[in-house]
mmCIF file of C-alpha atoms in Angstrom:
data_model
loop_
_atom_site.group_PDB
_atom_site.id
_atom_site.type_symbol
_atom_site.label_atom_id
_atom_site.label_comp_id
_atom_site.label_asym_id
_atom_site.label_seq_id
_atom_site.Cartn_x
_atom_site.Cartn_y
_atom_site.Cartn_z
ATOM 1 C CA MET A 16 -7.737 15.875 -31.040
ATOM 2 C CA SER A 17 -6.968 12.618 -28.897
ATOM 3 C CA VAL A 18 -9.901 11.576 -27.041
ATOM 4 C CA ILE A 19 -8.051 8.599 -25.199
ATOM 5 C CA PHE A 20 -4.970 10.575 -24.598
ATOM 6 C CA ARG A 21 -7.019 13.447 -22.850
ATOM 7 C CA LYS A 22 -8.717 10.744 -20.942
ATOM 8 C CA ASN A 23 -5.492 9.270 -19.690
ATOM 9 C CA LEU A 24 -4.116 13.003 -18.615
ATOM 10 C CA GLU A 25 -7.090 13.531 -16.676
ATOM 11 C CA LYS A 26 -6.655 10.619 -14.558
ATOM 12 C CA PHE A 27 -3.631 12.610 -13.026
ATOM 13 C CA ILE A 28 -3.920 16.366 -14.009
ATOM 14 C CA THR A 29 -6.408 18.844 -15.033
ATOM 15 C CA LEU A 30 -5.986 20.860 -18.483
ATOM 16 C CA ASN A 31 -8.267 22.931 -19.873
ATOM 17 C CA ASP A 32 -9.116 22.996 -23.874
ATOM 18 C CA GLN A 33 -6.575 25.305 -24.797
ATOM 19 C CA ASN A 34 -3.759 23.660 -22.797
ATOM 20 C CA PHE A 35 -4.753 20.325 -24.133
ATOM 21 C CA ASP A 36 -4.363 21.501 -27.715
ATOM 22 C CA GLU A 37 -0.975 23.316 -26.985
ATOM 23 C CA VAL A 38 0.462 20.455 -25.097
ATOM 24 C CA LEU A 39 -0.783 18.031 -28.154
ATOM 25 C CA GLN A 40 1.171 19.898 -30.643
ATOM 26 C CA TYR A 41 4.628 18.531 -28.985
ATOM 27 C CA PHE A 42 3.296 14.868 -30.248
ATOM 28 C CA ASP A 43 3.301 13.422 -33.621
ATOM 29 C CA HIS A 44 0.643 10.783 -34.684
ATOM 30 C CA LYS A 45 2.049 7.584 -36.000
ATOM 31 C CA THR A 46 0.409 4.493 -37.567
ATOM 32 C CA ILE A 47 1.968 1.179 -37.630
ATOM 33 C CA LYS A 48 1.045 -1.857 -39.558
ATOM 34 C CA LYS A 49 0.529 -5.346 -37.759
ATOM 35 C CA LYS A 50 4.257 -6.920 -37.345
ATOM 36 C CA GLN A 51 5.710 -3.728 -38.413
ATOM 37 C CA ASN A 52 8.795 -2.558 -35.957
ATOM 38 C CA LEU A 53 8.655 0.927 -34.304
ATOM 39 C CA MET A 54 11.994 0.525 -33.185
ATOM 40 C CA GLU A 55 14.717 -1.912 -33.863
ATOM 41 C CA GLU A 56 18.270 -3.347 -32.124
ATOM 42 C CA GLY A 57 20.756 -0.396 -32.471
ATOM 43 C CA ASP A 58 18.311 2.586 -33.264
ATOM 44 C CA TYR A 59 18.791 5.284 -31.092
ATOM 45 C CA CYS A 60 15.660 5.247 -28.876
ATOM 46 C CA SER A 61 14.906 8.958 -28.791
ATOM 47 C CA GLU A 62 11.036 8.471 -28.431
ATOM 48 C CA ILE A 63 8.249 7.269 -26.023
ATOM 49 C CA TYR A 64 5.257 6.142 -27.416
ATOM 50 C CA PHE A 65 1.489 6.311 -25.922
ATOM 51 C CA VAL A 66 -0.683 3.406 -27.501
ATOM 52 C CA GLU A 67 -4.164 5.172 -28.883
ATOM 53 C CA GLN A 68 -5.602 2.247 -30.163
ATOM 54 C CA GLY A 69 -3.689 -1.567 -31.030
ATOM 55 C CA CYS A 70 -1.313 -3.133 -29.089
ATOM 56 C CA LEU A 71 2.340 -3.093 -28.914
ATOM 57 C CA ARG A 72 5.279 -5.805 -27.394
ATOM 58 C CA MET A 73 8.460 -5.185 -26.396
ATOM 59 C CA PHE A 74 11.066 -7.776 -27.433
ATOM 60 C CA PHE A 75 14.901 -8.667 -27.402
ATOM 61 C CA ILE A 76 16.893 -11.611 -29.753
ATOM 62 C CA LYS A 77 18.180 -14.199 -27.555
ATOM 63 C CA GLU A 78 21.173 -15.891 -27.919
ATOM 64 C CA ASN A 79 19.722 -18.740 -29.478
ATOM 65 C CA GLY A 80 18.053 -16.546 -31.961
ATOM 66 C CA LEU A 81 14.388 -16.594 -30.800
ATOM 67 C CA GLU A 82 12.613 -13.640 -29.781
ATOM 68 C CA GLN A 83 11.642 -12.779 -26.152
ATOM 69 C CA THR A 84 8.964 -10.617 -25.321
ATOM 70 C CA THR A 85 9.389 -8.800 -22.078
ATOM 71 C CA GLU A 86 6.420 -6.314 -22.158
ATOM 72 C CA PHE A 87 2.973 -5.494 -24.120
ATOM 73 C CA ALA A 88 1.196 -2.232 -24.206
ATOM 74 C CA ILE A 89 -2.530 -1.777 -24.911
ATOM 75 C CA GLU A 90 -4.540 1.238 -25.147
ATOM 76 C CA GLN A 91 -3.408 3.991 -22.464
ATOM 77 C CA TRP A 92 -0.132 2.410 -22.032
ATOM 78 C CA TRP A 93 3.293 3.927 -22.411
ATOM 79 C CA MET A 94 6.299 2.063 -23.944
ATOM 80 C CA THR A 95 10.057 2.575 -24.832
ATOM 81 C CA ASP A 96 13.200 1.213 -23.699
ATOM 82 C CA ASN A 97 13.729 3.929 -20.907
ATOM 83 C CA PHE A 98 17.166 3.260 -20.230
ATOM 84 C CA SER A 99 18.017 4.073 -24.110
ATOM 85 C CA PHE A 100 15.651 6.775 -23.753
ATOM 86 C CA GLU A 101 17.370 8.778 -21.234
ATOM 87 C CA ARG A 102 20.604 8.167 -21.929
ATOM 88 C CA ARG A 103 20.335 8.794 -25.695
ATOM 89 C CA LEU A 104 22.035 5.399 -26.436
ATOM 90 C CA PRO A 105 21.109 2.663 -29.134
ATOM 91 C CA THR A 106 18.393 0.234 -28.012
ATOM 92 C CA THR A 107 18.959 -3.350 -27.784
ATOM 93 C CA PHE A 108 15.343 -3.980 -27.870
ATOM 94 C CA TYR A 109 12.683 -4.414 -30.712
ATOM 95 C CA ILE A 110 9.229 -2.299 -30.407
ATOM 96 C CA GLN A 111 6.682 -4.446 -32.743
ATOM 97 C CA ALA A 112 3.062 -3.787 -33.595
ATOM 98 C CA VAL A 113 0.759 -6.932 -32.313
ATOM 99 C CA GLU A 114 -2.194 -5.517 -34.051
ATOM 100 C CA PRO A 115 -2.552 -2.377 -36.612
ATOM 101 C CA THR A 116 -1.896 0.584 -34.144
ATOM 102 C CA THR A 117 -1.807 4.078 -33.837
ATOM 103 C CA VAL A 118 0.465 5.764 -31.154
ATOM 104 C CA LEU A 119 1.333 9.356 -30.086
ATOM 105 C CA SER A 120 5.239 9.804 -29.904
ATOM 106 C CA ILE A 121 7.219 12.564 -28.348
ATOM 107 C CA ASN A 122 11.124 12.698 -28.445
ATOM 108 C CA ASN A 123 13.436 13.547 -25.671
ATOM 109 C CA ASP A 124 13.914 17.399 -26.525
ATOM 110 C CA LYS A 125 10.114 18.013 -27.119
ATOM 111 C CA ARG A 126 9.260 16.532 -24.016
ATOM 112 C CA GLU A 127 12.061 18.766 -22.184
ATOM 113 C CA ALA A 128 10.739 21.685 -23.804
ATOM 114 C CA LEU A 129 7.040 20.766 -23.153
ATOM 115 C CA PHE A 130 8.011 20.401 -19.402
ATOM 116 C CA LYS A 131 9.356 23.623 -19.817
ATOM 117 C CA ILE A 132 6.208 25.395 -21.007
ATOM 118 C CA HIS A 133 3.678 23.127 -19.239
ATOM 119 C CA PRO A 134 5.271 21.905 -16.064
ATOM 120 C CA ILE A 135 2.174 20.245 -15.015
ATOM 121 C CA MET A 136 3.283 17.407 -17.212
ATOM 122 C CA GLU A 137 6.102 16.571 -14.724
ATOM 123 C CA GLN A 138 3.136 15.669 -12.196
ATOM 124 C CA TYR A 139 1.492 13.714 -15.190
ATOM 125 C CA PHE A 140 4.842 11.546 -15.901
ATOM 126 C CA ARG A 141 5.718 11.329 -12.648
ATOM 127 C CA MET A 142 2.265 9.527 -11.862
ATOM 128 C CA VAL A 143 3.019 7.607 -15.085
ATOM 129 C CA TYR A 144 6.529 6.199 -13.979
ATOM 130 C CA GLN A 145 5.290 6.026 -10.338
ATOM 131 C CA ARG A 146 2.909 3.347 -11.821
ATOM 132 C CA SER A 147 5.056 1.696 -13.905
ATOM 133 C CA TYR A 148 7.581 1.003 -11.410
ATOM 134 C CA ALA A 149 4.846 -0.008 -8.880
ATOM 135 C CA ALA A 150 3.713 -2.646 -11.431
ATOM 136 C CA SER A 151 7.237 -3.863 -12.116
ATOM 137 C CA GLN A 152 7.969 -4.194 -8.645
ATOM 138 C CA ARG A 153 5.063 -6.525 -8.179
ATOM 139 C CA ARG A 154 6.220 -8.448 -11.275
ATOM 140 C CA ILE A 155 9.297 -9.180 -9.940
ATOM 141 C CA ARG A 156 7.787 -10.411 -6.995
ATOM 142 C CA TYR A 157 5.199 -12.665 -8.843
ATOM 143 C CA LEU A 158 8.647 -14.114 -10.494
ATOM 144 C CA TYR A 159 10.011 -15.264 -7.221
ATOM 145 C CA GLU A 160 6.473 -16.154 -5.725
ATOM 146 C CA PHE A 161 4.623 -18.446 -8.508
ATOM 147 C CA THR A 162 5.323 -21.446 -10.151
ATOM 148 C CA ARG A 163 5.052 -21.008 -14.038
ATOM 149 C CA GLU A 164 1.282 -22.609 -13.829
ATOM 150 C CA GLU A 165 0.385 -19.964 -11.153
ATOM 151 C CA LEU A 166 1.948 -16.812 -13.283
ATOM 152 C CA TYR A 167 -0.424 -17.942 -16.383
ATOM 153 C CA PHE A 168 -3.397 -18.044 -14.089
ATOM 154 C CA HIS A 169 -2.432 -14.945 -12.157
ATOM 155 C CA PHE A 170 -1.825 -13.022 -15.700
ATOM 156 C CA GLU A 171 -5.151 -14.307 -16.799
ATOM 157 C CA GLY A 172 -7.286 -13.193 -13.683
ATOM 158 C CA GLN A 173 -5.479 -9.919 -13.921
ATOM 159 C CA TYR A 174 -5.455 -9.173 -17.625
ATOM 160 C CA PRO A 175 -8.342 -10.948 -19.287
ATOM 161 C CA GLU A 176 -8.561 -8.729 -22.276
ATOM 162 C CA PHE A 177 -4.857 -9.734 -22.960
ATOM 163 C CA VAL A 178 -5.150 -13.290 -22.826
ATOM 164 C CA GLN A 179 -8.106 -12.965 -25.424
ATOM 165 C CA ARG A 180 -6.201 -10.322 -27.712
ATOM 166 C CA ILE A 181 -2.818 -11.781 -27.902
ATOM 167 C CA PRO A 182 -1.291 -14.595 -30.149
ATOM 168 C CA GLN A 183 -0.606 -17.570 -27.864
ATOM 169 C CA TYR A 184 2.836 -18.038 -28.728
ATOM 170 C CA MET A 185 3.495 -14.506 -27.830
ATOM 171 C CA LEU A 186 1.780 -14.932 -24.580
ATOM 172 C CA ALA A 187 3.881 -18.070 -23.976
ATOM 173 C CA SER A 188 7.250 -16.432 -24.866
ATOM 174 C CA PHE A 189 6.181 -13.141 -22.261
ATOM 175 C CA LEU A 190 5.392 -15.971 -19.585
ATOM 176 C CA GLY A 191 8.876 -17.926 -20.297
ATOM 177 C CA PHE A 192 6.883 -21.099 -21.747
ATOM 178 C CA THR A 193 6.828 -22.830 -24.633
ATOM 179 C CA PRO A 194 3.547 -22.662 -26.616
ATOM 180 C CA GLU A 195 3.065 -26.400 -26.146
ATOM 181 C CA TYR A 196 3.325 -25.826 -22.256
ATOM 182 C CA LEU A 197 0.766 -23.386 -22.309
ATOM 183 C CA SER A 198 -1.636 -25.007 -24.441
ATOM 184 C CA GLU A 199 -1.062 -27.909 -21.712
ATOM 185 C CA ILE A 200 -1.999 -25.652 -18.529
ATOM 186 C CA ARG A 201 -5.122 -24.097 -20.637
ATOM 187 C CA SER A 202 -6.231 -27.985 -21.544
ATOM 188 C CA LYS A 203 -5.749 -28.921 -18.128
ATOM 189 C CA ARG A 204 -8.185 -26.287 -16.570
ATOM 190 C CA ARG A 205 -11.036 -27.070 -19.331
ATOM 191 C CA SER A 206 -11.015 -30.658 -18.291
ATOM 192 C CA MET B 21 21.147 19.608 7.111
ATOM 193 C CA SER B 22 21.386 16.242 4.958
ATOM 194 C CA VAL B 23 24.563 16.515 2.808
ATOM 195 C CA ILE B 24 23.844 13.463 0.960
ATOM 196 C CA PHE B 25 20.044 14.138 0.119
ATOM 197 C CA ARG B 26 21.257 17.750 -1.147
ATOM 198 C CA LYS B 27 23.563 15.850 -3.306
ATOM 199 C CA ASN B 28 20.983 13.536 -4.955
ATOM 200 C CA LEU B 29 18.582 16.149 -5.375
ATOM 201 C CA GLU B 30 21.163 18.231 -7.413
ATOM 202 C CA LYS B 31 21.425 15.452 -9.837
ATOM 203 C CA PHE B 32 18.323 16.373 -11.354
ATOM 204 C CA ILE B 33 17.220 19.929 -9.800
ATOM 205 C CA THR B 34 18.445 23.180 -8.539
ATOM 206 C CA LEU B 35 17.514 24.157 -5.184
ATOM 207 C CA ASN B 36 19.254 27.341 -3.142
ATOM 208 C CA ASP B 37 19.869 26.783 0.441
ATOM 209 C CA GLN B 38 16.735 28.434 1.582
ATOM 210 C CA ASN B 39 14.413 26.199 -0.839
ATOM 211 C CA PHE B 40 16.372 23.304 0.441
ATOM 212 C CA ASP B 41 16.127 23.845 4.107
ATOM 213 C CA GLU B 42 12.135 24.260 3.484
ATOM 214 C CA VAL B 43 12.301 21.231 1.640
ATOM 215 C CA LEU B 44 13.903 19.161 4.061
ATOM 216 C CA GLN B 45 11.415 20.542 6.721
ATOM 217 C CA TYR B 46 8.876 17.919 5.227
ATOM 218 C CA PHE B 47 10.847 15.052 5.783
ATOM 219 C CA ASP B 48 11.463 13.050 9.149
ATOM 220 C CA HIS B 49 15.172 11.520 10.447
ATOM 221 C CA LYS B 50 14.946 7.750 11.522
ATOM 222 C CA THR B 51 17.544 5.674 13.013
ATOM 223 C CA ILE B 52 17.022 1.765 12.692
ATOM 224 C CA LYS B 53 19.326 -0.663 14.283
ATOM 225 C CA LYS B 54 20.622 -3.727 12.343
ATOM 226 C CA LYS B 55 18.026 -6.289 11.680
ATOM 227 C CA GLN B 56 15.026 -4.036 12.729
ATOM 228 C CA ASN B 57 12.049 -3.744 10.705
ATOM 229 C CA LEU B 58 11.131 -0.431 9.326
ATOM 230 C CA MET B 59 7.959 -1.873 7.671
ATOM 231 C CA GLU B 60 5.990 -5.070 8.219
ATOM 232 C CA GLU B 61 3.638 -6.966 6.660
ATOM 233 C CA GLY B 62 -0.125 -5.342 7.230
ATOM 234 C CA ASP B 63 1.250 -2.142 7.928
ATOM 235 C CA TYR B 64 -0.218 0.714 5.855
ATOM 236 C CA CYS B 65 2.624 1.773 3.617
ATOM 237 C CA SER B 66 2.473 5.259 4.287
ATOM 238 C CA GLU B 67 5.847 6.406 3.661
ATOM 239 C CA ILE B 68 8.769 6.324 1.324
ATOM 240 C CA TYR B 69 12.574 6.076 2.574
ATOM 241 C CA PHE B 70 15.713 7.659 1.386
ATOM 242 C CA VAL B 71 18.705 5.891 2.381
ATOM 243 C CA GLU B 72 21.510 8.547 4.006
ATOM 244 C CA GLN B 73 23.579 5.880 5.389
ATOM 245 C CA GLY B 74 23.526 2.151 5.744
ATOM 246 C CA CYS B 75 21.636 -0.420 3.569
ATOM 247 C CA LEU B 76 17.623 -1.663 3.500
ATOM 248 C CA ARG B 77 16.380 -4.649 2.083
ATOM 249 C CA MET B 78 12.657 -5.612 0.999
ATOM 250 C CA PHE B 79 11.262 -8.876 1.548
ATOM 251 C CA PHE B 80 8.210 -10.913 1.729
ATOM 252 C CA ILE B 81 7.446 -14.173 3.406
ATOM 253 C CA LYS B 82 6.874 -17.337 0.818
ATOM 254 C CA GLU B 83 4.378 -19.935 1.278
ATOM 255 C CA ASN B 84 7.166 -22.169 2.650
ATOM 256 C CA GLY B 85 7.987 -19.392 5.399
ATOM 257 C CA LEU B 86 11.282 -18.499 3.969
ATOM 258 C CA GLU B 87 12.111 -14.825 3.568
ATOM 259 C CA GLN B 88 12.390 -13.791 -0.216
ATOM 260 C CA THR B 89 14.455 -10.646 -0.815
ATOM 261 C CA THR B 90 13.292 -8.575 -3.593
ATOM 262 C CA GLU B 91 15.330 -5.381 -3.388
ATOM 263 C CA PHE B 92 18.424 -3.684 -1.767
ATOM 264 C CA ALA B 93 18.788 -0.156 -1.175
ATOM 265 C CA ILE B 94 22.077 1.652 -0.394
ATOM 266 C CA GLU B 95 23.133 5.383 -0.036
ATOM 267 C CA GLN B 96 20.789 7.749 -2.266
ATOM 268 C CA TRP B 97 18.197 4.653 -3.276
ATOM 269 C CA TRP B 98 14.753 5.143 -2.612
ATOM 270 C CA MET B 99 12.522 2.349 -1.201
ATOM 271 C CA THR B 100 9.069 1.738 -0.324
ATOM 272 C CA ASP B 101 6.192 -0.559 -1.422
ATOM 273 C CA ASN B 102 5.176 1.321 -4.001
ATOM 274 C CA PHE B 103 1.918 -0.253 -4.932
ATOM 275 C CA SER B 104 0.587 0.213 -1.489
ATOM 276 C CA PHE B 105 1.996 3.499 -0.678
ATOM 277 C CA GLU B 106 0.261 5.173 -3.821
ATOM 278 C CA ARG B 107 -2.940 3.168 -3.119
ATOM 279 C CA ARG B 108 -2.844 3.940 0.817
ATOM 280 C CA LEU B 109 -3.170 -0.159 1.403
ATOM 281 C CA PRO B 110 -1.474 -2.735 4.019
ATOM 282 C CA THR B 111 1.728 -3.772 2.456
ATOM 283 C CA THR B 112 2.557 -7.702 1.969
ATOM 284 C CA PHE B 113 6.439 -6.738 2.191
ATOM 285 C CA TYR B 114 8.749 -6.015 5.048
ATOM 286 C CA ILE B 115 11.678 -3.400 4.863
ATOM 287 C CA GLN B 116 14.635 -4.217 7.105
ATOM 288 C CA ALA B 117 17.900 -2.943 8.062
ATOM 289 C CA VAL B 118 20.914 -4.954 6.726
ATOM 290 C CA GLU B 119 23.142 -2.688 8.628
ATOM 291 C CA PRO B 120 22.753 0.371 10.829
ATOM 292 C CA THR B 121 20.931 2.577 9.043
ATOM 293 C CA THR B 122 19.620 6.383 8.876
ATOM 294 C CA VAL B 123 16.851 7.349 6.456
ATOM 295 C CA LEU B 124 14.793 10.349 5.416
ATOM 296 C CA SER B 125 11.144 9.477 5.376
ATOM 297 C CA ILE B 126 8.159 11.312 3.872
ATOM 298 C CA ASN B 127 4.363 10.313 3.861
ATOM 299 C CA ASN B 128 1.845 10.697 1.021
ATOM 300 C CA ASP B 129 -0.022 13.673 2.547
ATOM 301 C CA LYS B 130 3.179 15.688 3.128
ATOM 302 C CA ARG B 131 4.464 14.648 -0.076
ATOM 303 C CA GLU B 132 1.644 16.258 -1.878
ATOM 304 C CA ALA B 133 1.725 19.472 0.196
ATOM 305 C CA LEU B 134 5.731 19.584 -0.680
ATOM 306 C CA PHE B 135 4.523 19.052 -4.395
ATOM 307 C CA LYS B 136 1.883 22.151 -3.588
ATOM 308 C CA ILE B 137 4.780 24.561 -2.258
ATOM 309 C CA HIS B 138 7.934 23.057 -4.107
ATOM 310 C CA PRO B 139 6.599 21.938 -7.644
ATOM 311 C CA ILE B 140 10.155 21.671 -8.669
ATOM 312 C CA MET B 141 9.798 18.366 -6.605
ATOM 313 C CA GLU B 142 7.586 16.803 -9.028
ATOM 314 C CA GLN B 143 10.531 16.801 -11.520
ATOM 315 C CA TYR B 144 12.621 15.170 -9.043
ATOM 316 C CA PHE B 145 10.636 12.440 -8.103
ATOM 317 C CA ARG B 146 9.783 12.220 -11.806
ATOM 318 C CA MET B 147 13.344 11.425 -12.298
ATOM 319 C CA VAL B 148 13.509 9.145 -9.553
ATOM 320 C CA TYR B 149 10.886 6.797 -10.943
ATOM 321 C CA GLN B 150 11.746 7.445 -14.466
ATOM 322 C CA ARG B 151 15.384 5.854 -13.325
ATOM 323 C CA SER B 152 13.836 3.039 -11.130
ATOM 324 C CA TYR B 153 11.477 2.048 -13.751
ATOM 325 C CA ALA B 154 14.602 1.780 -16.348
ATOM 326 C CA ALA B 155 16.577 -0.379 -13.991
ATOM 327 C CA SER B 156 13.658 -2.564 -13.377
ATOM 328 C CA GLN B 157 13.087 -2.797 -17.222
ATOM 329 C CA ARG B 158 16.775 -4.061 -17.620
ATOM 330 C CA ARG B 159 16.357 -6.419 -14.261
ATOM 331 C CA ILE B 160 13.441 -8.219 -15.715
ATOM 332 C CA ARG B 161 15.277 -8.726 -19.168
ATOM 333 C CA TYR B 162 18.047 -10.258 -17.298
ATOM 334 C CA LEU B 163 15.626 -12.829 -15.439
ATOM 335 C CA TYR B 164 14.924 -14.086 -19.111
ATOM 336 C CA GLU B 165 18.340 -13.631 -20.890
ATOM 337 C CA PHE B 166 20.657 -15.310 -18.046
ATOM 338 C CA THR B 167 21.544 -18.285 -16.542
ATOM 339 C CA ARG B 168 21.936 -18.145 -12.631
ATOM 340 C CA GLU B 169 25.250 -18.107 -12.915
ATOM 341 C CA GLU B 170 25.504 -15.346 -15.599
ATOM 342 C CA LEU B 171 23.000 -13.587 -13.196
ATOM 343 C CA TYR B 172 25.682 -13.489 -10.494
ATOM 344 C CA PHE B 173 28.663 -12.265 -12.162
ATOM 345 C CA HIS B 174 26.662 -9.685 -14.226
ATOM 346 C CA PHE B 175 25.275 -8.379 -10.517
ATOM 347 C CA GLU B 176 28.948 -8.872 -9.035
ATOM 348 C CA GLY B 177 30.215 -6.387 -12.307
ATOM 349 C CA GLN B 178 27.587 -3.644 -11.917
ATOM 350 C CA TYR B 179 27.115 -3.755 -8.227
ATOM 351 C CA PRO B 180 30.518 -4.767 -6.773
ATOM 352 C CA GLU B 181 30.238 -2.735 -3.754
ATOM 353 C CA PHE B 182 27.007 -4.716 -2.718
ATOM 354 C CA VAL B 183 28.724 -8.100 -3.004
ATOM 355 C CA GLN B 184 31.148 -6.675 -0.316
ATOM 356 C CA ARG B 185 28.512 -5.495 1.919
ATOM 357 C CA ILE B 186 25.716 -7.675 1.840
ATOM 358 C CA PRO B 187 25.984 -11.253 3.831
ATOM 359 C CA GLN B 188 26.077 -13.796 1.270
ATOM 360 C CA TYR B 189 22.923 -15.764 2.305
ATOM 361 C CA MET B 190 20.979 -12.545 1.597
ATOM 362 C CA LEU B 191 22.637 -11.867 -1.940
ATOM 363 C CA ALA B 192 21.834 -15.749 -2.505
ATOM 364 C CA SER B 193 17.944 -15.172 -1.865
ATOM 365 C CA PHE B 194 18.002 -11.675 -3.975
ATOM 366 C CA LEU B 195 19.332 -13.884 -6.815
ATOM 367 C CA GLY B 196 17.042 -16.955 -6.497
ATOM 368 C CA PHE B 197 19.882 -19.197 -5.388
ATOM 369 C CA THR B 198 20.762 -21.521 -2.221
ATOM 370 C CA PRO B 199 23.652 -20.234 -0.483
ATOM 371 C CA GLU B 200 25.304 -23.527 -1.240
ATOM 372 C CA TYR B 201 24.648 -22.694 -5.081
ATOM 373 C CA LEU B 202 26.394 -19.189 -4.383
ATOM 374 C CA SER B 203 29.568 -20.719 -3.105
ATOM 375 C CA GLU B 204 30.156 -23.179 -5.538
ATOM 376 C CA ILE B 205 29.910 -20.392 -8.363
ATOM 377 C CA ARG B 206 32.399 -18.218 -6.449
ATOM 378 C CA SER B 207 34.737 -21.023 -5.566
ATOM 379 C CA LYS B 208 34.361 -22.283 -9.192
ATOM 380 C CA ARG B 209 35.763 -18.771 -10.339
ATOM 381 C CA ARG B 210 38.662 -18.974 -8.078
ATOM 382 C CA SER B 211 39.651 -21.997 -9.020
#
């Protein structure tokens, strides 16, 4: 039983207890320690992950050897390298646990089988992707629209729980700052 | 009959002639002149558009009054402000025809009705959003990874037909360049 997954499904679709139990059987539970990688560059990205508890981040290694975080996922968020997942290709990203994390995972073949038996899951994933795409459409706009300082305050206003939870150097990387620049912005506001 | 829409549907799903005709009845045809707006800031963004012929761009007006292009859509691409479409809110974007364009459009209520009668369309739109989200995930990565010059050459390599079709000042805006910077990059390569 996964109360949080059921809660998430019920945002978009209705499933009775028996159908929910059947759907759940297509998923695996995984527990990841803090800083452990769930996926690494070169791996076949065959699974998609739903965060039940904890926090994941996705990053890639830049030419200068530094990690660049591109996404975070907390409870009820899905994460994978969608391009590699669909095309069954090796990924160029890493997915790592920021905190001790538990996820539900499903691979591409199992998900196809699930869609055949429970076609209502097409509607669920249509809504998941529709929202994810809408969010990234807005994110791209903000990258054009905001200064780096505005980007931070906007992010803080929209996701206050993140700013509390995530180490500052990861947040800085995600926003494209140095950690020094981030602490400068934050101290300016306090003064 | 819309040959190109059927071709696009058949990338993901199978529909016989009768079902395709039924599906098509939920859509309207619209013809938009070059530079005409299909959607403007403040409009209720109630429709989603499929380009049959031509080219659309999405932009917003920056604080300095300039237009910032964030997306293009050519044949077989879908476009809308997805956040406003789902939440039935006024949009903060414009959608404009770059060339004389014909689209198929469907509003939110009609699409819900279509999903009820032809649930296979859930699968189709799940795939449309899955790919769109995967593309924006990669686009966000490129914004972190590439210099502005690399961004241009990457875009040219991936979408050569765009670089031919789209006025240079729009392409420059989309890439976050001035038109002067774009012609500098292009002349550097030729030399």
